[in-house]
């Protein structure tokens, strides 16, 4: 079997698996967030934190819950890193420096999981499990909760109530993320991933050198890092490490975990608003962009442009030899389009044009299909923009799902889509202008610029993957990237929840002959076009200075 045919079968199997679970998982998540009953373990959690899960919240109260919980999480994770040497199972590791502890705490709480450290050489068992792995669960649950609040804004009318944040947070964790993660972890262990709390082993390599091998609860953290679109690897090599990703089966399983919740949430959206066709329209837009990027990156990498790659017969430098071009490209596209920092190859080694596609996937807002929760609410914001554009074309007041898109709604949507570009472009400009930023770079020219642009794009979009190629563990980068991660995560949530509250207060508008049918293929095409045009107008100059200049050189 040739590699191209194998890659086609791999993508086909992945799409088939996602299609198989799309309806049952989407319906299940809709039932979870619509249920009035509470499990016994959930009631215990509510009592322990003093929350009443049956109290409805308007958007300011819901937002306060999100911000308060996240702020406490940052503080706890920061302190845990600073005192890890005094806790059990420390493995002899020192406390994390203040700037790196701040960066890591914000990173994991914001569902970014950017890492300026090597996990196996810096983080103790307690920090990895009680700190980082826990945040992998709850930060993902926060993202889903905010998306569900926006969906309720569309589904409800004449009320500002959006549900209860604490109930949504606990249900997402207990009923969705934990059960699926347990099954995934068992499969990973069965396939060869490690899971233990042993001490560091020192081995002798074939060349006679000594190497320290760190064990740990790898499979359990691997499962939630992918399922929750987090991405923080137990090891520095991430999913290229055989302890995290032993073989082709686990590679496919991890890609499936990256995509399964984001691609199922449109079904949840359709069920909760009472029109599953609306969910299919959103799903189609996500699928078109994702599949187009997979084809583009795979074809470019097989063409292996560049003198060195042509002489070698393939662009395999920086890629996992066990998997090859196709699976590496599929993983790279899936991780950059799902707000996940997990990687099984070195993005810095992809050809210039491929790197540009990976950058573009994040610059789109990671909405195809995006992170858990964040992808859905990002796509719904773009749907509102698309409806507004269509309304301007025909001279009608724009409507979406029976809700009028007025001045307030379009201002909130516009603010949402402006935040990330501002953080990316300002952050990159500052880094390129100051000595602290330029001194950390190990490459010059277009490729060096791409590395810095990728870093701020990854941080501001809460992705966490890296082009690498420069020293990220400096006070400058730890601080500025940490600020981008925090602002890129929580400022958009302010506008999403304010928009949800505004929509929930409206009276539904009956559909007429002039109403835009947003469940039709025409709207899907309009939505995809609006996404690409808006992103292109925003980021094309920066892309032209980096990956496009390198790829066309």
Coordinates of C-alpha atoms in Angstrom, one line a residue:
X1 CA 0.0 0.0 0.0
X2 CA 1.4 3.4 -1.0
X3 CA 1.7 6.2 1.5
X4 CA -0.8 8.4 -0.4
X5 CA -3.5 5.6 -0.3
X6 CA -2.7 4.9 3.4
X7 CA -3.2 8.6 4.1
X8 CA -6.5 8.7 2.3
X9 CA -7.7 5.6 4.3
X10 CA -6.6 7.3 7.5
X11 CA -8.5 10.5 6.9
X12 CA -11.5 8.4 5.7
X13 CA -11.4 6.3 8.9
X14 CA -11.1 9.5 11.0
X15 CA -14.1 11.2 9.3
X16 CA -16.1 8.0 9.6
X17 CA -15.4 7.7 13.4
X18 CA -16.4 11.4 13.9
X19 CA -19.6 10.9 11.9
X20 CA -20.4 7.8 13.9
X21 CA -20.3 9.6 17.3
X22 CA -21.5 13.0 16.1
X23 CA -25.2 12.5 16.8
X24 CA -25.2 10.4 20.0
X25 CA -22.5 12.6 21.6
X26 CA -24.1 15.8 20.5
X27 CA -27.5 14.7 21.8
X28 CA -26.0 13.5 25.0
X29 CA -24.3 16.9 25.7
X30 CA -27.6 18.7 24.9
X31 CA -29.3 16.5 27.5
X32 CA -26.6 17.1 30.0
X33 CA -26.9 20.9 29.9
X34 CA -30.7 20.8 29.7
X35 CA -31.3 18.4 32.6
X36 CA -32.8 19.6 35.8
X37 CA -31.5 16.7 37.9
X38 CA -28.2 16.6 39.8
X39 CA -26.1 13.5 40.4
X40 CA -25.1 12.7 44.0
X41 CA -21.4 13.6 43.4
X42 CA -22.5 16.9 41.8
X43 CA -24.6 17.8 44.9
X44 CA -21.6 17.1 47.1
X45 CA -19.4 19.4 45.0
X46 CA -22.1 22.2 45.1
X47 CA -22.3 21.9 48.9
X48 CA -18.5 22.0 49.2
X49 CA -18.2 25.3 47.2
X50 CA -21.5 26.8 48.6
X51 CA -23.2 27.1 45.2
X52 CA -26.9 26.7 44.4
X53 CA -27.1 25.0 41.0
X54 CA -30.7 25.8 40.5
X55 CA -30.2 29.6 40.7
X56 CA -30.4 31.2 37.2
X57 CA -27.8 33.8 36.4
X58 CA -27.9 36.8 34.1
X59 CA -24.8 37.4 32.1
X60 CA -22.9 39.6 34.6
X61 CA -23.3 37.0 37.3
X62 CA -22.3 34.2 34.9
X63 CA -19.2 36.2 33.9
X64 CA -18.3 36.8 37.5
X65 CA -18.4 33.1 38.1
X66 CA -16.1 32.4 35.1
X67 CA -13.6 35.1 36.1
X68 CA -13.6 34.3 39.9
X69 CA -13.1 30.6 39.3
X70 CA -10.3 31.2 36.8
X71 CA -8.6 33.7 39.0
X72 CA -8.5 31.3 42.0
X73 CA -7.3 28.6 39.6
X74 CA -4.4 30.8 38.5
X75 CA -3.4 31.6 42.0
X76 CA -3.6 27.9 43.2
X77 CA -1.5 26.6 40.2
X78 CA 1.1 29.4 40.6
X79 CA 1.6 28.6 44.3
X80 CA 1.7 24.9 43.6
X81 CA 4.6 25.4 41.2
X82 CA 6.4 27.6 43.6
X83 CA 6.4 25.1 46.5
X84 CA 6.6 21.8 44.5
X85 CA 10.0 21.0 46.1
X86 CA 8.4 20.8 49.5
X87 CA 5.6 18.4 48.4
X88 CA 5.6 14.6 48.1
X89 CA 6.7 13.0 44.8
X90 CA 8.8 16.1 44.0
X91 CA 11.4 14.0 42.1
X92 CA 14.0 16.4 43.4
X93 CA 12.9 19.2 41.1
X94 CA 13.3 22.9 42.2
X95 CA 10.5 25.4 42.4
X96 CA 9.5 27.0 39.1
X97 CA 10.7 30.6 38.7
X98 CA 8.1 33.4 39.3
X99 CA 7.8 34.5 35.7
X100 CA 7.6 30.9 34.4
X101 CA 5.2 29.9 37.1
X102 CA 2.9 32.9 36.1
X103 CA 3.2 31.9 32.4
X104 CA 2.3 28.3 33.1
X105 CA -0.5 29.0 35.5
X106 CA -2.2 31.4 33.0
X107 CA -1.5 29.0 30.2
X108 CA -3.3 26.0 31.7
X109 CA -6.2 28.0 33.2
X110 CA -6.8 29.7 29.9
X111 CA -6.8 26.3 28.1
X112 CA -3.7 27.3 26.1
X113 CA -1.1 25.0 27.6
X114 CA 1.8 26.8 26.2
X115 CA 5.0 25.4 27.7
X116 CA 8.3 27.2 28.1
X117 CA 9.7 24.2 30.1
X118 CA 10.3 20.5 29.6
X119 CA 7.8 18.7 31.7
X120 CA 9.9 15.6 32.4
X121 CA 12.8 17.8 33.7
X122 CA 10.8 20.5 35.7
X123 CA 7.4 19.4 37.0
X124 CA 6.8 17.0 39.9
X125 CA 4.2 14.3 40.0
X126 CA 2.0 16.4 42.2
X127 CA 2.3 19.5 40.0
X128 CA 1.5 17.4 36.8
X129 CA -1.5 15.6 38.3
X130 CA -3.0 17.9 41.0
X131 CA -2.2 21.0 39.1
X132 CA -1.8 20.8 35.3
X133 CA -4.1 17.7 34.7
X134 CA -6.9 19.2 36.9
X135 CA -6.8 22.4 34.9
X136 CA -7.0 20.4 31.7
X137 CA -10.4 19.2 32.8
X138 CA -11.9 22.4 34.3
X139 CA -10.5 24.9 31.8
X140 CA -12.2 22.8 29.0
X141 CA -15.4 22.7 31.0
X142 CA -15.3 26.5 31.3
X143 CA -15.1 26.8 27.5
X144 CA -18.1 24.5 27.0
X145 CA -20.1 26.4 29.7
X146 CA -19.6 29.7 27.9
X147 CA -20.6 28.2 24.6
X148 CA -23.8 26.7 26.2
X149 CA -24.6 30.1 27.7
X150 CA -24.5 31.6 24.2
X151 CA -26.7 28.8 22.8
X152 CA -29.2 29.5 25.6
X153 CA -29.2 33.1 24.5
X154 CA -30.4 32.1 21.1
X155 CA -32.9 29.5 22.5
X156 CA -34.5 31.6 25.2
X157 CA -36.6 34.8 24.9
X158 CA -37.8 37.6 27.2
X159 CA -35.4 36.7 29.9
X160 CA -31.8 37.5 30.7
X161 CA -31.1 34.2 32.4
X162 CA -28.4 32.1 30.9
X163 CA -28.3 29.1 33.3
X164 CA -25.9 28.5 36.2
X165 CA -22.2 28.6 35.7
X166 CA -21.4 26.3 38.6
X167 CA -23.8 23.7 37.4
X168 CA -22.5 23.9 33.8
X169 CA -18.9 23.7 35.0
X170 CA -19.5 20.6 37.2
X171 CA -21.7 18.8 34.7
X172 CA -19.3 19.3 31.9
X173 CA -16.5 17.9 34.0
X174 CA -18.3 15.0 35.7
X175 CA -20.7 13.9 33.0
X176 CA -18.7 14.5 29.8
X177 CA -14.9 15.0 30.2
X178 CA -14.1 12.5 32.9
X179 CA -16.0 9.5 31.5
X180 CA -14.6 9.9 28.0
X181 CA -11.1 10.5 29.4
X182 CA -11.2 7.4 31.4
X183 CA -12.1 5.3 28.4
X184 CA -9.4 7.0 26.3
X185 CA -6.8 6.6 29.0
X186 CA -7.5 2.8 29.2
X187 CA -7.2 2.6 25.4
X188 CA -3.9 4.5 25.5
X189 CA -2.5 2.2 28.3
X190 CA -3.6 -0.9 26.4
X191 CA -1.8 0.4 23.3
X192 CA 1.5 1.1 25.1
X193 CA 1.3 4.5 26.8
X194 CA 2.8 4.6 30.4
X195 CA 0.9 5.3 33.6
X196 CA 2.7 5.2 36.9
X197 CA 4.2 7.3 39.7
X198 CA 7.7 5.8 39.7
X199 CA 11.1 7.5 40.3
X200 CA 13.4 8.8 37.6
X201 CA 15.3 6.0 35.9
X202 CA 18.9 6.5 34.6
X203 CA 19.8 4.4 31.6
X204 CA 22.9 3.9 29.5
X205 CA 22.4 4.7 25.8
X206 CA 23.9 2.8 22.9
X207 CA 26.7 5.4 22.8
X208 CA 27.5 4.9 26.4
X209 CA 26.0 8.2 27.6
X210 CA 23.7 8.4 30.7
X211 CA 20.1 9.5 30.2
X212 CA 17.4 10.2 32.8
X213 CA 13.9 8.8 31.9
X214 CA 11.0 10.3 33.8
X215 CA 7.9 8.1 34.4
X216 CA 4.5 9.5 35.4
X217 CA 0.7 9.4 34.9
X218 CA 1.1 10.0 31.2
X219 CA -1.9 8.2 29.7
X220 CA -4.4 9.9 31.9
X221 CA -3.0 13.3 31.2
X222 CA -2.7 12.5 27.5
X223 CA -6.3 11.6 27.3
X224 CA -7.6 14.9 28.7
X225 CA -5.0 17.1 27.0
X226 CA -6.4 16.0 23.7
X227 CA -10.1 15.6 24.6
X228 CA -10.2 19.0 26.2
X229 CA -8.1 20.6 23.4
X230 CA -5.6 21.6 26.0
X231 CA -2.3 20.3 24.6
X232 CA 0.1 20.4 27.5
X233 CA 2.4 17.4 27.0
X234 CA 3.9 15.4 29.9
X235 CA 7.1 15.3 27.9
X236 CA 8.8 18.1 26.0
X237 CA 8.5 16.1 22.8
X238 CA 4.7 16.0 23.4
X239 CA 2.9 13.5 21.2
X240 CA 6.1 12.7 19.3
X241 CA 7.3 10.9 22.4
X242 CA 6.7 7.1 22.4
X243 CA 5.6 7.2 26.0
X244 CA 2.7 9.5 25.0
X245 CA 2.0 8.3 21.5
X246 CA 3.4 4.8 21.1
X247 CA 2.1 3.8 17.6
X248 CA -0.2 4.5 14.6
X249 CA -3.3 3.5 16.5
X250 CA -2.7 5.9 19.4
X251 CA -1.8 8.6 16.9
X252 CA -5.2 8.2 15.2
X253 CA -6.9 8.0 18.6
X254 CA -5.4 11.3 19.7
X255 CA -6.4 13.1 16.5
X256 CA -9.9 11.7 17.1
X257 CA -10.0 13.0 20.7
X258 CA -8.9 16.5 19.4
X259 CA -11.8 16.7 17.1
X260 CA -14.6 14.7 18.7
X261 CA -16.2 17.3 21.1
X262 CA -15.7 20.4 18.8
X263 CA -17.3 18.5 15.8
X264 CA -20.2 17.2 18.0
X265 CA -21.0 20.6 19.7
X266 CA -22.9 21.9 16.5
X267 CA -25.3 19.0 17.0
X268 CA -25.7 20.1 20.7
X269 CA -26.4 23.6 19.4
X270 CA -29.0 22.4 16.9
X271 CA -30.8 20.4 19.6
X272 CA -30.9 23.2 22.1
X273 CA -32.2 25.8 19.7
X274 CA -34.8 23.3 18.4
X275 CA -33.4 23.1 14.8
X276 CA -30.8 20.5 14.1
X277 CA -30.4 21.8 10.5
X278 CA -28.8 24.9 12.0
X279 CA -26.2 22.7 13.6
X280 CA -25.5 20.9 10.3
X281 CA -24.9 24.3 8.6
X282 CA -22.3 25.2 11.3
X283 CA -20.8 21.8 11.1
X284 CA -20.5 22.0 7.3
X285 CA -18.6 25.3 7.5
X286 CA -16.2 23.9 10.1
X287 CA -15.7 20.7 8.1
X288 CA -15.0 22.5 4.8
X289 CA -12.3 24.7 6.3
X290 CA -10.6 21.8 8.2
X291 CA -10.6 19.4 5.3
X292 CA -9.3 22.1 2.9
X293 CA -6.4 22.8 5.3
X294 CA -5.6 19.1 5.6
X295 CA -5.5 18.7 1.8
X296 CA -3.3 21.8 1.4
X297 CA -0.7 21.0 4.1
X298 CA -0.5 17.3 3.0
X299 CA 0.0 18.2 -0.6
X300 CA 2.6 20.8 0.1
X301 CA 4.6 18.5 2.4
X302 CA 4.5 15.7 -0.2
X303 CA 5.8 18.2 -2.8
X304 CA 8.6 18.9 -0.3
X305 CA 9.6 22.3 -1.7
X306 CA 13.0 23.5 -0.9
X307 CA 16.5 22.4 -2.0
X308 CA 17.3 20.3 1.1
X309 CA 14.0 18.5 1.1
X310 CA 14.2 17.7 -2.7
X311 CA 17.7 16.3 -2.3
X312 CA 16.6 14.2 0.7
X313 CA 13.5 13.0 -1.2
X314 CA 11.0 14.3 1.3
X315 CA 10.4 16.9 4.0
X316 CA 10.9 14.6 6.9
X317 CA 13.2 16.7 9.0
X318 CA 11.4 17.5 12.3
X319 CA 8.7 14.9 11.6
X320 CA 8.1 11.7 13.5
X321 CA 9.6 8.9 11.4
X322 CA 7.1 6.4 12.7
X323 CA 4.2 8.3 11.1
X324 CA 5.4 10.1 8.0
X325 CA 4.1 13.1 6.0
X326 CA 0.4 12.4 6.0
X327 CA -0.3 11.6 9.6
X328 CA 2.0 14.4 10.7
X329 CA 0.2 16.9 8.5
X330 CA -3.2 15.6 9.7
X331 CA -2.2 16.0 13.3
X332 CA -0.7 19.5 12.7
X333 CA -3.8 20.8 11.0
X334 CA -6.1 19.3 13.6
X335 CA -4.1 20.7 16.5
X336 CA -3.8 24.3 15.1
X337 CA -7.5 24.4 14.2
X338 CA -8.7 23.1 17.6
X339 CA -7.0 25.3 20.1
X340 CA -4.7 22.5 21.0
X341 CA -1.0 22.7 21.6
X342 CA -0.5 18.9 21.2
X343 CA 2.0 18.1 18.4
X344 CA 3.5 14.9 16.9
X345 CA 6.0 16.8 14.7
X346 CA 8.0 20.0 14.8
X347 CA 6.0 22.8 13.2
X348 CA 9.1 24.8 12.8
X349 CA 10.3 22.2 10.2
X350 CA 7.2 22.3 8.0
X351 CA 7.8 24.1 4.7
X352 CA 7.1 27.8 4.5
X353 CA 3.7 27.6 2.9
X354 CA 2.6 24.7 5.1
X355 CA 3.6 26.8 8.2
X356 CA 1.5 29.6 6.7
X357 CA -1.6 27.3 6.5
X358 CA -1.0 26.2 10.1
X359 CA -0.7 29.9 11.2
X360 CA -3.9 30.7 9.2
X361 CA -5.8 28.0 11.0
X362 CA -5.1 29.7 14.3
X363 CA -5.7 33.2 12.9
X364 CA -9.2 32.2 11.8
X365 CA -10.0 32.2 15.5
X366 CA -9.7 28.4 15.7
X367 CA -13.3 27.8 14.7
X368 CA -12.9 24.9 12.3
X369 CA -13.8 23.1 14.5
X370 CA -12.0 25.1 17.3
X371 CA -11.5 24.3 20.9
X372 CA -14.1 22.7 23.2
X373 CA -16.7 25.4 23.5
X374 CA -14.6 28.2 22.1
X375 CA -14.8 26.9 18.6
X376 CA -18.6 26.8 18.7
X377 CA -19.0 30.3 20.2
X378 CA -16.4 31.7 17.8
X379 CA -18.2 30.2 14.8
X380 CA -21.6 31.6 16.1
X381 CA -20.0 35.0 16.3
X382 CA -18.9 34.7 12.7
X383 CA -22.4 33.5 11.8
X384 CA -23.8 36.8 13.2
X385 CA -21.2 38.8 11.2
X386 CA -22.2 36.8 8.0
X387 CA -25.9 37.5 8.7
X388 CA -25.1 41.2 9.1
X389 CA -23.2 41.3 5.8
X390 CA -26.1 39.6 4.1
X391 CA -28.5 42.1 5.6
X392 CA -26.5 44.9 4.2
X393 CA -26.5 43.4 0.8
X394 CA -30.3 43.2 0.6
X395 CA -31.2 46.2 2.8
X396 CA -32.9 44.2 5.5
X397 CA -32.5 44.1 9.3
X398 CA -30.3 41.1 9.9
X399 CA -31.8 38.2 11.9
X400 CA -30.3 34.9 13.1
X401 CA -32.4 32.2 14.7
X402 CA -35.3 34.5 15.2
X403 CA -33.2 37.1 17.0
X404 CA -32.6 40.6 15.5
X405 CA -29.0 41.6 15.1
X406 CA -29.1 45.2 16.0
X407 CA -26.5 47.8 16.9
X408 CA -25.6 46.4 20.3
X409 CA -25.2 42.8 19.0
X410 CA -23.0 43.7 16.1
X411 CA -20.8 45.9 18.3
X412 CA -20.3 43.0 20.7
X413 CA -19.5 40.7 17.8
X414 CA -17.1 43.2 16.3
X415 CA -15.3 43.7 19.6
X416 CA -14.9 39.9 19.9
X417 CA -13.2 39.5 16.5
X418 CA -10.9 42.5 17.0
X419 CA -9.4 41.3 20.3
X420 CA -7.2 38.5 19.0
X421 CA -5.7 40.3 16.0
X422 CA -4.8 43.3 18.2
X423 CA -3.0 41.0 20.7
X424 CA -1.2 39.1 17.9
X425 CA -0.1 42.0 15.8
X426 CA 0.9 44.3 18.7
X427 CA 2.7 41.5 20.6
X428 CA 4.7 40.5 17.5
X429 CA 5.6 44.1 16.7
X430 CA 6.8 44.8 20.3
X431 CA 8.9 41.6 20.3
X432 CA 10.5 42.4 17.0
X433 CA 11.2 46.0 18.0
X434 CA 12.8 45.3 21.4
X435 CA 16.2 43.7 22.1
X436 CA 14.6 41.2 24.5
X437 CA 12.6 39.8 21.7
X438 CA 15.2 39.8 19.0
X439 CA 18.0 38.4 21.2
X440 CA 15.9 35.2 21.9
X441 CA 15.7 34.4 18.2
X442 CA 18.0 31.8 16.7
X443 CA 16.8 32.3 13.1
X444 CA 16.8 35.5 11.0
X445 CA 14.8 36.6 8.1
X446 CA 11.3 35.5 7.2
X447 CA 11.5 32.3 9.1
X448 CA 12.6 34.0 12.3
X449 CA 9.7 36.4 11.9
X450 CA 7.3 33.5 11.4
X451 CA 8.5 31.9 14.7
X452 CA 7.7 35.1 16.7
X453 CA 4.4 35.6 14.8
X454 CA 3.4 32.0 15.5
X455 CA 4.2 32.4 19.2
X456 CA 1.9 35.4 19.7
X457 CA -0.8 33.8 17.4
X458 CA -0.7 30.6 19.5
X459 CA -0.8 32.5 22.8
X460 CA -3.5 34.9 21.9
X461 CA -5.7 32.2 20.4
X462 CA -5.1 29.9 23.4
X463 CA -3.6 27.3 21.2
X464 CA -0.3 26.5 22.9
X465 CA 1.7 24.9 20.0
X466 CA 5.0 26.5 19.0
X467 CA 7.0 27.0 15.9
X468 CA 10.0 27.1 18.4
X469 CA 13.3 28.3 17.1
X470 CA 13.7 30.9 19.8
X471 CA 14.2 30.9 23.6
X472 CA 10.7 31.3 25.0
X473 CA 11.8 30.9 28.7
X474 CA 12.7 34.5 29.3
X475 CA 11.1 37.1 31.5
X476 CA 10.0 39.0 28.5
X477 CA 8.3 36.1 26.7
X478 CA 6.9 34.5 29.8
X479 CA 5.3 37.8 30.8
X480 CA 4.1 39.1 27.4
X481 CA 2.8 35.7 26.2
X482 CA 1.1 35.1 29.6
X483 CA -0.7 38.4 29.2
X484 CA -1.8 37.6 25.7
X485 CA -3.1 34.2 26.9
X486 CA -5.1 35.8 29.7
X487 CA -6.5 38.6 27.5
X488 CA -7.1 36.3 24.5
X489 CA -9.2 33.9 26.7
X490 CA -11.2 36.0 29.0
X491 CA -11.9 39.3 27.1
X492 CA -13.7 37.4 24.3
X493 CA -15.8 35.7 27.0
X494 CA -17.0 39.1 28.2
X495 CA -18.4 39.9 24.8
X496 CA -19.8 36.4 24.2
X497 CA -21.7 36.4 27.5
X498 CA -22.9 40.1 27.0
X499 CA -24.1 39.0 23.6
X500 CA -25.9 36.0 25.0
X501 CA -27.7 38.1 27.6
X502 CA -28.8 40.6 24.9
X503 CA -30.1 37.8 22.7
X504 CA -32.0 36.1 25.6
X505 CA -33.8 39.3 26.4
X506 CA -35.3 39.6 22.9
X507 CA -38.7 38.6 21.7
X508 CA -38.5 36.1 18.8
X509 CA -39.2 37.4 15.3
X510 CA -41.3 35.1 13.1
X511 CA -39.6 34.0 9.9
X512 CA -40.9 35.6 6.7
X513 CA -40.4 35.2 3.0
X514 CA -37.5 37.6 3.2
X515 CA -35.7 35.9 6.1
X516 CA -32.3 34.5 5.3
X517 CA -32.4 30.7 5.5
X518 CA -29.4 30.1 7.7
X519 CA -29.7 26.3 7.6
X520 CA -29.1 26.2 3.8
X521 CA -25.9 25.5 1.9
X522 CA -26.0 29.1 0.6
X523 CA -25.5 30.4 4.1
X524 CA -22.7 27.9 4.8
X525 CA -20.9 29.2 1.7
X526 CA -21.5 32.8 2.9
X527 CA -20.1 32.0 6.3
X528 CA -17.0 30.3 5.0
X529 CA -16.4 33.3 2.7
X530 CA -16.8 35.8 5.4
X531 CA -14.4 34.0 7.7
X532 CA -11.7 33.8 5.0
X533 CA -12.1 37.4 3.9
X534 CA -12.1 38.9 7.3
X535 CA -9.1 36.9 8.4
X536 CA -7.3 37.6 5.1
X537 CA -7.8 41.3 5.4
X538 CA -6.5 41.3 8.9
X539 CA -3.5 39.0 8.8
X540 CA -2.3 39.0 5.1
X541 CA 0.4 41.6 5.6
X542 CA 1.9 39.7 8.5
X543 CA 1.7 36.4 6.7
X544 CA 3.3 38.0 3.6
X545 CA 6.3 39.1 5.8
X546 CA 6.7 35.6 7.2
X547 CA 5.6 32.2 5.8
X548 CA 4.5 33.5 2.4
X549 CA 7.9 35.3 1.8
X550 CA 9.7 32.1 2.9
X551 CA 7.5 29.8 0.8
X552 CA 7.8 31.9 -2.3
X553 CA 11.5 32.6 -2.0

